[in-house]
């Protein structure tokens, strides 16, 4: 795995260098000819699909997660959706992805695929891989706002071939790509002021993974910006409130077949599970030697959990500040979301190594819409450090190990992540300061 991924990562570095050099000529959006655009995009996504499928069968994935997905797919199909959460077993995912696993199990049943076969493994990884490609297509759509066809394709390649993205879905076998697609699409539809679609997409993201709730403030900021502060009317306000309530109702209706009396406690259990300062997330708490240590441990005059709550509040404040300071900019949705998730990941508690994953696509979108060198550095730096964190945890899993409390490697990754985070925040301040002086 290490040899193959090293070669793959080197190729990606060359691609990134091409992107950085190419950005020197971004001033004018060249005239594109429509012929062949769709074909080019489909070819690129098809090539990415082949690469991702290769990795999906080459690597067995993160054993604990893959085994859970295998067992859950079998349980939900054989016992039925209505009985899934009543089974006496470990089930810490909300209902959304159980529908996908039901389909996976049905396909296995129809074609007689063995549970522990490579084909079964491929089926488990396929839907997140498809979501990676759909996110890439959405990046292409956003890129067309400012860039020509060739450069838009380059941005798509930077995402779909990104080692951090390939590692998460194709190698590890996680499903983060599914809820991230929903959240990223939510922000896109906020950007084009189609809030009704955004509300329902966000509800879908929450249905898949409760981590999507971290981004709720951005949706609230959008409501205040586009409904309350801009051309306010009671008709528009009531319409949005009703659409928001309808989205919440759709979330409840989709969960109902599983038994609401089980689903709501399931969400609460998932959100509060792993009560540790950090769970292999190389962040501020790692530097203090708190990896896998109780969140009730004290730092200065408060517990880690209390500091984590303060960090969440701070993330919302910083997110609001950036959103409304960049109010006239299209990238405000992605900047605000990137600040919120990175602040929570670095300073809050119960963070897993993968929880920084959304920042990869968010910072890429920021750079696509505002091609500044500083945003490029933030995207490359944060993405690289996130990849190293996840890759390290993945490799150590084969030895049933985690990093010791005071590991030099994990501390270096944590320090690097904090430095890039501060660099990104500082540049956002700087951009706002320059805009104010004009």
Coordinates of C-alpha atoms in Angstrom, one line a residue:
X1 CA 0.0 0.0 0.0
X2 CA 2.8 2.4 1.0
X3 CA 4.7 2.0 -2.3
X4 CA 1.6 2.3 -4.5
X5 CA 0.3 5.3 -2.6
X6 CA 3.8 7.0 -2.7
X7 CA 3.9 6.8 -6.5
X8 CA 0.3 8.0 -6.7
X9 CA 1.0 10.9 -4.4
X10 CA 4.0 12.0 -6.4
X11 CA 1.9 12.1 -9.5
X12 CA -0.6 14.2 -7.6
X13 CA 2.1 16.6 -6.6
X14 CA 3.0 17.1 -10.2
X15 CA -0.7 17.8 -10.9
X16 CA -0.8 20.4 -8.1
X17 CA 2.3 22.1 -9.4
X18 CA 0.6 22.3 -12.8
X19 CA -2.4 23.9 -11.1
X20 CA -0.2 26.5 -9.3
X21 CA 1.7 27.4 -12.4
X22 CA -1.5 27.5 -14.5
X23 CA -3.1 29.9 -12.1
X24 CA -0.7 32.6 -13.1
X25 CA -2.9 33.1 -16.2
X26 CA -6.3 33.4 -14.6
X27 CA -7.1 37.0 -15.3
X28 CA -9.4 36.5 -18.3
X29 CA -11.9 33.7 -18.8
X30 CA -11.1 32.5 -22.3
X31 CA -13.9 31.8 -24.7
X32 CA -14.8 28.1 -24.7
X33 CA -16.3 26.1 -27.5
X34 CA -19.2 24.0 -26.2
X35 CA -18.4 20.9 -28.3
X36 CA -16.7 18.2 -26.3
X37 CA -17.1 19.7 -22.9
X38 CA -19.3 17.0 -21.5
X39 CA -17.3 14.3 -23.1
X40 CA -14.1 15.7 -21.5
X41 CA -15.6 15.8 -18.1
X42 CA -17.1 12.3 -18.4
X43 CA -13.7 10.9 -19.6
X44 CA -12.0 12.5 -16.6
X45 CA -14.5 11.2 -14.1
X46 CA -14.4 7.8 -15.8
X47 CA -10.7 7.7 -15.4
X48 CA -11.0 8.6 -11.8
X49 CA -13.6 5.9 -11.4
X50 CA -11.1 3.3 -12.7
X51 CA -8.4 4.5 -10.3
X52 CA -10.7 4.5 -7.3
X53 CA -12.1 1.0 -8.2
X54 CA -8.5 -0.2 -8.4
X55 CA -7.8 1.0 -4.9
X56 CA -11.1 -0.3 -3.6
X57 CA -10.2 -3.9 -4.4
X58 CA -6.5 -3.6 -3.7
X59 CA -7.0 -2.5 -0.1
X60 CA -9.4 -4.3 2.3
X61 CA -10.1 -1.1 4.1
X62 CA -10.1 -0.1 7.8
X63 CA -11.1 -3.4 9.4
X64 CA -13.4 -2.2 12.1
X65 CA -15.4 0.1 9.8
X66 CA -15.6 -2.5 7.0
X67 CA -16.8 -5.2 9.3
X68 CA -19.4 -2.9 10.7
X69 CA -20.7 -2.1 7.2
X70 CA -20.8 -5.8 6.3
X71 CA -22.7 -6.8 9.4
X72 CA -25.1 -3.8 9.3
X73 CA -25.9 -4.5 5.6
X74 CA -26.7 -8.1 6.5
X75 CA -28.8 -7.1 9.6
X76 CA -30.8 -4.4 7.9
X77 CA -31.6 -6.6 4.9
X78 CA -32.4 -9.9 6.7
X79 CA -34.1 -8.4 9.8
X80 CA -35.8 -5.6 8.0
X81 CA -35.5 -1.8 8.3
X82 CA -38.1 -1.7 11.1
X83 CA -36.1 -4.0 13.4
X84 CA -32.6 -2.8 12.7
X85 CA -32.1 -0.6 15.8
X86 CA -33.8 -3.2 18.0
X87 CA -31.1 -5.8 17.3
X88 CA -28.9 -6.4 20.3
X89 CA -25.7 -5.2 18.7
X90 CA -23.4 -2.2 18.0
X91 CA -25.2 0.2 15.6
X92 CA -23.8 3.8 15.9
X93 CA -24.8 5.2 12.5
X94 CA -28.1 7.1 11.8
X95 CA -30.7 5.7 9.3
X96 CA -29.6 7.4 6.1
X97 CA -26.7 5.2 5.2
X98 CA -28.7 2.1 6.2
X99 CA -30.8 2.5 3.1
X100 CA -27.6 2.3 1.0
X101 CA -26.4 -0.8 2.9
X102 CA -29.8 -2.4 2.4
X103 CA -29.4 -2.0 -1.4
X104 CA -25.9 -3.4 -1.2
X105 CA -27.1 -6.5 0.7
X106 CA -29.9 -6.9 -1.8
X107 CA -27.4 -6.9 -4.7
X108 CA -25.3 -9.4 -2.9
X109 CA -28.4 -11.6 -2.4
X110 CA -29.5 -11.3 -6.1
X111 CA -26.1 -12.2 -7.5
X112 CA -25.1 -14.6 -4.9
X113 CA -22.1 -12.6 -3.7
X114 CA -20.3 -13.9 -0.7
X115 CA -20.2 -11.5 2.3
X116 CA -16.4 -11.6 2.7
X117 CA -15.5 -11.5 -1.1
X118 CA -13.7 -8.8 -2.9
X119 CA -16.9 -8.1 -4.9
X120 CA -18.8 -7.5 -1.6
X121 CA -16.0 -5.1 -0.5
X122 CA -16.2 -3.3 -3.8
X123 CA -20.0 -2.8 -3.4
X124 CA -19.5 -1.4 0.0
X125 CA -17.0 1.2 -1.3
X126 CA -18.8 2.0 -4.6
X127 CA -21.4 4.5 -3.4
X128 CA -18.9 6.8 -1.6
X129 CA -16.7 6.6 -4.7
X130 CA -19.6 7.7 -6.9
X131 CA -20.2 10.6 -4.4
X132 CA -16.6 11.6 -4.9
X133 CA -17.2 11.9 -8.6
X134 CA -20.4 13.8 -8.1
X135 CA -18.6 16.3 -5.9
X136 CA -16.0 16.6 -8.7
X137 CA -18.7 17.4 -11.2
X138 CA -20.1 20.1 -8.8
X139 CA -16.5 21.6 -8.6
X140 CA -16.6 21.8 -12.4
X141 CA -19.9 23.7 -12.2
X142 CA -18.5 26.1 -9.7
X143 CA -15.2 26.5 -11.6
X144 CA -17.1 27.7 -14.7
X145 CA -18.1 30.8 -12.8
X146 CA -14.5 32.1 -13.2
X147 CA -12.4 29.7 -15.3
X148 CA -12.4 28.2 -18.7
X149 CA -13.1 24.6 -19.5
X150 CA -9.5 23.3 -19.4
X151 CA -8.8 24.9 -16.0
X152 CA -12.2 23.7 -14.6
X153 CA -11.2 20.2 -15.6
X154 CA -7.9 20.7 -13.8
X155 CA -9.7 21.6 -10.6
X156 CA -11.9 18.5 -10.9
X157 CA -8.7 16.4 -11.3
X158 CA -7.2 18.0 -8.2
X159 CA -10.2 16.8 -6.2
X160 CA -11.0 13.4 -7.6
X161 CA -7.4 12.3 -7.6
X162 CA -6.5 13.9 -4.3
X163 CA -4.8 11.3 -2.1
X164 CA -6.9 12.4 0.9
X165 CA -10.1 11.7 -1.1
X166 CA -8.9 8.4 -2.5
X167 CA -7.7 7.3 0.9
X168 CA -11.1 8.1 2.6
X169 CA -13.5 6.3 0.3
X170 CA -11.5 3.9 -1.9
X171 CA -8.8 2.7 0.6
X172 CA -10.3 3.1 4.1
X173 CA -13.8 2.4 2.9
X174 CA -15.5 5.2 4.9
X175 CA -18.7 7.0 3.8
X176 CA -17.7 10.6 4.6
X177 CA -17.9 11.5 0.9
X178 CA -21.7 10.9 1.0
X179 CA -22.6 13.5 3.6
X180 CA -19.9 15.9 2.4
X181 CA -21.5 15.8 -1.1
X182 CA -24.8 16.8 0.5
X183 CA -23.2 19.6 2.5
X184 CA -21.1 20.9 -0.4
X185 CA -24.1 20.9 -2.6
X186 CA -26.0 22.7 0.1
X187 CA -23.5 25.6 0.0
X188 CA -23.6 25.6 -3.8
X189 CA -27.4 26.1 -3.8
X190 CA -27.1 28.7 -1.1
X191 CA -24.6 30.5 -3.4
X192 CA -27.0 30.5 -6.3
X193 CA -29.9 31.4 -3.9
X194 CA -31.9 28.2 -4.3
X195 CA -32.4 27.9 -0.5
X196 CA -35.3 25.4 -0.7
X197 CA -33.1 22.8 -2.4
X198 CA -30.3 23.6 0.1
X199 CA -32.5 22.9 3.1
X200 CA -33.5 19.5 1.8
X201 CA -29.9 18.6 0.8
X202 CA -28.7 19.5 4.3
X203 CA -31.4 17.4 5.9
X204 CA -30.2 14.5 3.7
X205 CA -26.6 15.1 4.9
X206 CA -27.8 14.9 8.6
X207 CA -29.7 11.8 7.8
X208 CA -26.5 10.1 6.6
X209 CA -24.1 11.5 9.3
X210 CA -24.8 13.7 12.3
X211 CA -21.4 15.4 11.7
X212 CA -23.2 17.5 9.1
X213 CA -24.8 19.4 12.0
X214 CA -21.5 21.1 12.5
X215 CA -22.3 23.2 9.4
X216 CA -25.8 24.3 10.6
X217 CA -24.5 27.9 11.3
X218 CA -23.7 28.5 7.7
X219 CA -27.3 27.7 6.7
X220 CA -28.5 30.1 9.4
X221 CA -26.2 32.8 8.2
X222 CA -27.5 32.3 4.7
X223 CA -31.1 32.7 6.0
X224 CA -30.3 36.0 7.7
X225 CA -28.3 37.3 4.8
X226 CA -30.6 36.4 1.9
X227 CA -34.0 36.6 3.7
X228 CA -33.8 39.0 6.7
X229 CA -31.1 41.5 5.6
X230 CA -31.7 41.7 1.9
X231 CA -35.0 42.9 0.6
X232 CA -37.0 41.6 3.5
X233 CA -40.6 40.5 3.0
X234 CA -42.9 38.5 5.2
X235 CA -43.8 36.3 2.2
X236 CA -40.2 35.3 1.5
X237 CA -39.6 34.8 5.2
X238 CA -42.6 32.6 5.8
X239 CA -41.8 30.6 2.6
X240 CA -38.3 29.8 3.8
X241 CA -39.4 28.9 7.3
X242 CA -42.0 26.5 5.8
X243 CA -39.4 25.0 3.5
X244 CA -37.0 24.6 6.4
X245 CA -39.7 22.9 8.5
X246 CA -40.6 20.7 5.5
X247 CA -36.9 19.6 5.2
X248 CA -36.9 18.7 8.9
X249 CA -40.2 16.8 8.4
X250 CA -38.6 14.9 5.5
X251 CA -35.7 13.9 7.8
X252 CA -38.2 12.6 10.4
X253 CA -40.3 10.8 7.7
X254 CA -37.2 9.1 6.3
X255 CA -36.2 8.0 9.8
X256 CA -39.7 6.8 10.8
X257 CA -39.5 3.3 9.3
X258 CA -36.6 2.5 11.6
X259 CA -38.7 3.5 14.7
X260 CA -38.4 7.1 15.9
X261 CA -38.3 6.0 19.5
X262 CA -35.0 4.3 18.6
X263 CA -33.7 6.8 16.0
X264 CA -33.6 9.9 18.2
X265 CA -31.6 8.2 21.0
X266 CA -29.4 6.8 18.2
X267 CA -28.5 10.4 17.1
X268 CA -27.8 11.4 20.7
X269 CA -25.7 8.3 21.3
X270 CA -23.7 8.9 18.1
X271 CA -23.0 12.5 18.9
X272 CA -21.8 11.8 22.5
X273 CA -19.9 8.6 21.7
X274 CA -16.2 8.4 22.2
X275 CA -15.9 10.7 25.3
X276 CA -12.2 11.4 24.8
X277 CA -10.3 14.6 24.3
X278 CA -9.2 13.4 20.9
X279 CA -9.7 10.1 19.0
X280 CA -6.6 10.0 16.8
X281 CA -7.2 13.5 15.5
X282 CA -3.8 15.1 15.6
X283 CA -4.9 18.5 17.0
X284 CA -4.4 20.8 20.0
X285 CA -5.2 18.1 22.5
X286 CA -2.7 15.7 20.9
X287 CA 0.1 18.2 21.7
X288 CA -1.0 18.1 25.3
X289 CA -0.8 14.3 25.3
X290 CA -4.6 13.8 25.4
X291 CA -5.0 11.3 22.6
X292 CA -7.6 8.7 23.9
X293 CA -7.7 10.4 27.3
X294 CA -11.0 11.2 29.0
X295 CA -12.6 14.5 28.0
X296 CA -13.1 15.1 31.7
X297 CA -9.4 15.6 32.2
X298 CA -8.5 19.2 33.2
X299 CA -6.5 21.7 31.3
X300 CA -5.8 24.8 33.3
X301 CA -9.0 25.6 35.2
X302 CA -11.5 23.8 33.0
X303 CA -12.1 20.3 31.6
X304 CA -11.2 19.4 28.1
X305 CA -14.9 19.0 27.4
X306 CA -15.6 22.6 28.6
X307 CA -12.8 24.0 26.5
X308 CA -14.3 22.0 23.6
X309 CA -17.7 23.7 24.1
X310 CA -15.9 27.1 24.1
X311 CA -14.2 26.1 20.9
X312 CA -17.6 25.3 19.2
X313 CA -19.0 28.7 20.2
X314 CA -15.8 30.4 19.0
X315 CA -16.1 28.5 15.6
X316 CA -19.6 29.9 15.2
X317 CA -18.4 33.5 16.0
X318 CA -15.5 33.2 13.6
X319 CA -17.8 31.7 11.0
X320 CA -20.3 34.5 11.3
X321 CA -17.5 37.1 11.2
X322 CA -16.1 35.7 8.0
X323 CA -19.5 35.2 6.4
X324 CA -20.7 38.7 6.9
X325 CA -17.4 40.4 6.2
X326 CA -17.2 38.5 2.9
X327 CA -20.9 39.1 2.4
X328 CA -20.6 40.4 -1.2
X329 CA -18.3 37.4 -2.2
X330 CA -19.5 34.1 -3.6
X331 CA -16.9 32.2 -1.6
X332 CA -18.2 33.3 1.8
X333 CA -20.2 30.1 2.2
X334 CA -17.1 27.9 1.8
X335 CA -14.8 30.2 3.8
X336 CA -17.2 30.3 6.8
X337 CA -17.7 26.5 6.6
X338 CA -13.9 25.9 6.4
X339 CA -13.3 28.1 9.4
X340 CA -16.0 26.3 11.5
X341 CA -14.9 22.8 10.7
X342 CA -11.2 23.5 11.2
X343 CA -11.8 25.3 14.5
X344 CA -13.9 22.5 15.8
X345 CA -11.5 19.8 14.7
X346 CA -8.4 21.5 16.2
X347 CA -9.8 22.7 19.5
X348 CA -13.0 20.7 20.3
X349 CA -13.2 17.2 21.8
X350 CA -14.2 13.8 20.5
X351 CA -12.6 14.5 17.2
X352 CA -11.7 11.5 15.0
X353 CA -8.8 11.7 12.4
X354 CA -11.3 11.9 9.5
X355 CA -13.4 14.8 10.8
X356 CA -11.2 17.4 9.0
X357 CA -12.0 15.8 5.6
X358 CA -14.6 18.4 4.5
X359 CA -11.9 21.1 4.6
X360 CA -10.3 19.6 1.4
X361 CA -13.2 20.4 -0.9
X362 CA -14.2 23.6 1.0
X363 CA -10.7 25.2 0.6
X364 CA -10.5 24.1 -3.0
X365 CA -13.8 25.9 -3.6
X366 CA -12.4 29.0 -1.9
X367 CA -9.4 28.9 -4.2
X368 CA -11.5 28.3 -7.3
X369 CA -13.6 31.4 -6.6
X370 CA -10.8 33.5 -5.1
X371 CA -7.5 32.4 -6.6
X372 CA -5.1 33.9 -4.1
X373 CA -1.7 32.3 -3.3
X374 CA -2.6 32.2 0.4
X375 CA -5.7 30.2 -0.2
X376 CA -3.8 27.8 -2.4
X377 CA -1.2 27.3 0.4
X378 CA -4.0 26.7 2.9
X379 CA -5.7 24.2 0.6
X380 CA -2.4 22.3 0.0
X381 CA -1.2 22.5 3.5
X382 CA -4.4 21.5 5.3
X383 CA -5.1 18.7 2.8
X384 CA -1.6 17.3 3.1
X385 CA -1.6 17.3 6.9
X386 CA -5.1 15.8 7.0
X387 CA -3.9 13.0 4.6
X388 CA -0.8 12.3 6.8
X389 CA -3.0 12.1 9.9
X390 CA -5.5 9.7 8.3
X391 CA -2.8 7.6 6.5
X392 CA -0.9 7.2 9.8
X393 CA -4.0 6.0 11.7
X394 CA -4.8 3.6 8.8
X395 CA -1.4 2.1 8.7
X396 CA -1.2 1.7 12.4
X397 CA -4.5 -0.1 12.4
X398 CA -2.8 -3.1 10.8
X399 CA -0.7 -3.4 13.9
X400 CA -3.7 -2.7 16.2
X401 CA -1.9 0.4 17.4
X402 CA -2.4 4.1 17.9
X403 CA 0.2 6.8 18.5
X404 CA 1.4 7.1 22.0
X405 CA 0.4 10.2 24.1
X406 CA 3.5 12.1 23.3
X407 CA 4.4 10.9 19.7
X408 CA 6.7 13.2 17.8
X409 CA 5.0 12.5 14.5
X410 CA 1.5 13.2 15.7
X411 CA 2.7 16.3 17.5
X412 CA 4.4 17.6 14.3
X413 CA 1.2 17.0 12.3
X414 CA -0.9 18.8 15.0
X415 CA 1.5 21.8 15.1
X416 CA 1.5 22.0 11.3
X417 CA -2.3 21.9 11.2
X418 CA -2.5 24.7 13.7
X419 CA 0.0 26.8 11.8
X420 CA -1.9 26.4 8.5
X421 CA -5.2 27.2 10.4
X422 CA -3.7 30.4 11.8
X423 CA -2.3 31.3 8.4
X424 CA -5.7 30.9 6.8
X425 CA -7.5 32.9 9.5
X426 CA -4.9 35.6 9.4
X427 CA -5.2 35.9 5.6
X428 CA -9.0 36.2 5.9
X429 CA -8.5 39.1 8.3
X430 CA -6.0 40.6 5.9
X431 CA -8.3 40.3 2.9
X432 CA -11.1 42.0 4.8
X433 CA -8.7 44.7 6.0
X434 CA -7.6 45.4 2.4
X435 CA -11.2 45.5 1.2
X436 CA -12.1 48.0 3.9
X437 CA -9.3 50.4 2.8
X438 CA -10.5 50.6 -0.8

